[in-house]
């Protein structure tokens, strides 16, 4: 039996980094947390328009119920796409889309390039995924997949087919688990 100090220390550092990132994300505005949750399900890079579609089509209550209890806070604001353009979510609650994107960047979690965002590291994406309650992860991803299937144009769907099918497979996975 051999003790590998380097391996042990790297594991401790990795766990600490993940823990620090989750704590950092828990201090973000609730709208930003919700958008990070959605983005984490879309992959290491994501289209802002996909997040917008999901946020418009899944009720605030559904998204909030998928959050870990420690990440809940008060909802405010209005979705802003470009200066002067705005929309409200289906249930009438409003949040600040533009400020959430700005908060992503300012906190060093996501790099934005026009319409595309990219998590700066896989640990950041994993920490964002940790904002989702473990019991709700498959159903939350399935809701995102269903929303994208129903709202994306045929061209967008073709481009994102593997991601959408992967998200929808989460629903099948959950049903299989329930049957067992």
Coordinates of C-alpha atoms in Angstrom, one line a residue:
X1 CA 0.0 0.0 0.0
X2 CA 1.4 3.3 -1.1
X3 CA 0.3 6.8 -0.1
X4 CA 0.4 9.3 -3.0
X5 CA 0.5 12.8 -1.5
X6 CA 0.1 14.5 -4.9
X7 CA -3.0 12.5 -5.8
X8 CA -4.6 13.2 -2.4
X9 CA -3.8 16.9 -2.4
X10 CA -5.1 17.3 -6.0
X11 CA -8.4 15.6 -5.0
X12 CA -8.7 18.0 -2.0
X13 CA -8.0 21.0 -4.1
X14 CA -10.5 19.9 -6.8
X15 CA -13.2 19.3 -4.1
X16 CA -12.5 22.7 -2.6
X17 CA -12.6 24.5 -5.9
X18 CA -16.0 22.9 -6.6
X19 CA -17.3 23.8 -3.2
X20 CA -16.1 27.4 -3.5
X21 CA -17.8 27.7 -7.0
X22 CA -21.1 26.4 -5.6
X23 CA -20.9 28.8 -2.7
X24 CA -20.1 31.7 -5.1
X25 CA -23.0 30.8 -7.3
X26 CA -25.4 30.5 -4.3
X27 CA -24.6 34.2 -3.6
X28 CA -25.6 35.3 -7.1
X29 CA -29.0 36.8 -7.9
X30 CA -31.7 34.2 -8.2
X31 CA -32.3 35.0 -11.9
X32 CA -28.6 34.5 -12.7
X33 CA -28.7 31.1 -10.8
X34 CA -31.7 30.0 -12.8
X35 CA -30.0 30.9 -16.1
X36 CA -26.8 29.2 -15.0
X37 CA -28.9 26.1 -14.2
X38 CA -30.4 26.1 -17.7
X39 CA -27.0 26.8 -19.3
X40 CA -25.3 23.9 -17.4
X41 CA -27.9 21.5 -18.9
X42 CA -27.2 22.8 -22.4
X43 CA -23.5 22.0 -22.3
X44 CA -20.0 23.6 -22.0
X45 CA -21.1 26.1 -24.7
X46 CA -24.6 27.3 -25.3
X47 CA -26.7 29.7 -27.3
X48 CA -28.2 32.6 -25.4
X49 CA -31.3 32.3 -27.5
X50 CA -31.8 28.7 -26.2
X51 CA -31.7 30.0 -22.6
X52 CA -34.2 32.7 -23.5
X53 CA -36.6 30.1 -25.0
X54 CA -36.4 27.9 -22.0
X55 CA -36.8 30.8 -19.5
X56 CA -39.8 32.1 -21.5
X57 CA -41.5 28.7 -21.7
X58 CA -40.9 27.0 -18.4
X59 CA -42.7 28.7 -15.6
X60 CA -40.7 30.5 -12.9
X61 CA -42.3 28.2 -10.3
X62 CA -41.1 25.1 -12.2
X63 CA -37.6 26.4 -12.4
X64 CA -37.6 27.5 -8.8
X65 CA -38.9 24.1 -7.6
X66 CA -35.9 22.5 -9.4
X67 CA -33.4 24.7 -7.4
X68 CA -31.6 23.4 -4.4
X69 CA -33.2 25.0 -1.4
X70 CA -30.0 26.9 -0.4
X71 CA -30.0 28.7 -3.7
X72 CA -33.5 30.3 -3.5
X73 CA -34.0 34.1 -3.0
X74 CA -36.3 36.8 -4.3
X75 CA -37.2 37.3 -8.0
X76 CA -37.1 40.8 -9.6
X77 CA -36.5 42.6 -12.8
X78 CA -37.4 42.3 -16.6
X79 CA -35.7 40.1 -19.3
X80 CA -33.8 42.5 -21.5
X81 CA -32.4 41.2 -24.8
X82 CA -31.0 44.3 -26.4
X83 CA -31.4 47.9 -25.3
X84 CA -35.1 48.7 -25.6
X85 CA -36.3 45.1 -26.2
X86 CA -37.9 43.2 -23.3
X87 CA -40.2 40.4 -22.6
X88 CA -41.8 38.8 -19.5
X89 CA -41.9 35.1 -18.7
X90 CA -45.1 33.2 -19.3
X91 CA -46.4 33.5 -15.7
X92 CA -45.9 37.3 -15.7
X93 CA -42.8 37.3 -13.4
X94 CA -40.0 39.4 -14.7
X95 CA -36.2 39.2 -14.4
X96 CA -33.2 41.0 -15.7
X97 CA -31.7 38.9 -18.5
X98 CA -29.1 41.4 -19.5
X99 CA -27.9 41.9 -16.0
X100 CA -27.7 38.1 -15.5
X101 CA -25.5 37.8 -18.6
X102 CA -23.4 40.7 -17.3
X103 CA -23.1 39.0 -13.9
X104 CA -22.0 35.7 -15.6
X105 CA -19.1 37.5 -17.2
X106 CA -18.2 39.8 -14.2
X107 CA -18.0 36.8 -11.9
X108 CA -15.7 35.0 -14.4
X109 CA -18.0 32.1 -14.8
X110 CA -18.8 32.4 -18.5
X111 CA -17.2 33.9 -21.5
X112 CA -19.6 35.5 -24.0
X113 CA -19.0 35.9 -27.7
X114 CA -22.0 37.6 -29.3
X115 CA -24.9 35.0 -29.1
X116 CA -22.8 32.2 -27.6
X117 CA -21.7 31.6 -24.0
X118 CA -19.0 29.2 -22.8
X119 CA -18.3 28.1 -19.3
X120 CA -14.7 29.0 -18.5
X121 CA -14.0 25.5 -17.1
X122 CA -15.8 22.2 -16.7
X123 CA -15.8 22.7 -12.9
X124 CA -17.8 25.9 -13.4
X125 CA -20.4 24.0 -15.5
X126 CA -20.5 21.3 -12.8
X127 CA -21.0 23.8 -10.1
X128 CA -23.8 25.4 -12.0
X129 CA -25.4 22.0 -12.4
X130 CA -25.1 21.6 -8.6
X131 CA -27.6 24.4 -8.3
X132 CA -30.3 21.9 -9.4
X133 CA -31.8 19.7 -6.8
X134 CA -30.5 16.2 -7.3
X135 CA -34.0 14.8 -7.2
X136 CA -35.1 17.2 -9.9
X137 CA -32.2 16.9 -12.3
X138 CA -33.6 14.4 -14.8
X139 CA -37.0 16.0 -14.9
X140 CA -35.5 19.5 -15.2
X141 CA -33.3 18.5 -18.1
X142 CA -36.3 16.7 -19.7
X143 CA -38.4 19.9 -19.5
X144 CA -35.6 21.8 -21.2
X145 CA -35.4 19.2 -23.9
X146 CA -39.1 19.3 -24.5
X147 CA -39.2 23.1 -24.5
X148 CA -36.4 23.2 -27.1
X149 CA -38.1 20.5 -29.2
X150 CA -41.3 22.5 -29.3
X151 CA -39.8 26.0 -29.8
X152 CA -36.7 25.7 -32.0
X153 CA -37.0 26.2 -35.7
X154 CA -36.3 23.2 -37.9
X155 CA -32.9 24.5 -38.7
X156 CA -32.0 25.3 -35.1
X157 CA -33.3 21.8 -34.1
X158 CA -31.2 20.1 -36.7
X159 CA -28.1 22.0 -35.4
X160 CA -28.9 21.1 -31.8
X161 CA -30.4 17.6 -32.3
X162 CA -27.9 15.7 -30.2
X163 CA -28.3 18.1 -27.3
X164 CA -32.1 18.0 -27.4
X165 CA -32.2 14.2 -27.7
X166 CA -29.8 13.9 -24.8
X167 CA -32.0 16.2 -22.7
X168 CA -35.1 14.2 -23.6
X169 CA -33.4 10.9 -22.8
X170 CA -33.3 12.2 -19.2
X171 CA -37.1 11.8 -19.1
X172 CA -36.8 8.2 -20.3
X173 CA -34.1 7.6 -17.7
X174 CA -36.4 8.9 -15.0
X175 CA -39.3 6.8 -16.1
X176 CA -37.1 3.7 -16.2
X177 CA -35.9 4.4 -12.6
X178 CA -39.5 4.9 -11.4
X179 CA -40.6 1.6 -12.9
X180 CA -37.8 -0.3 -11.1

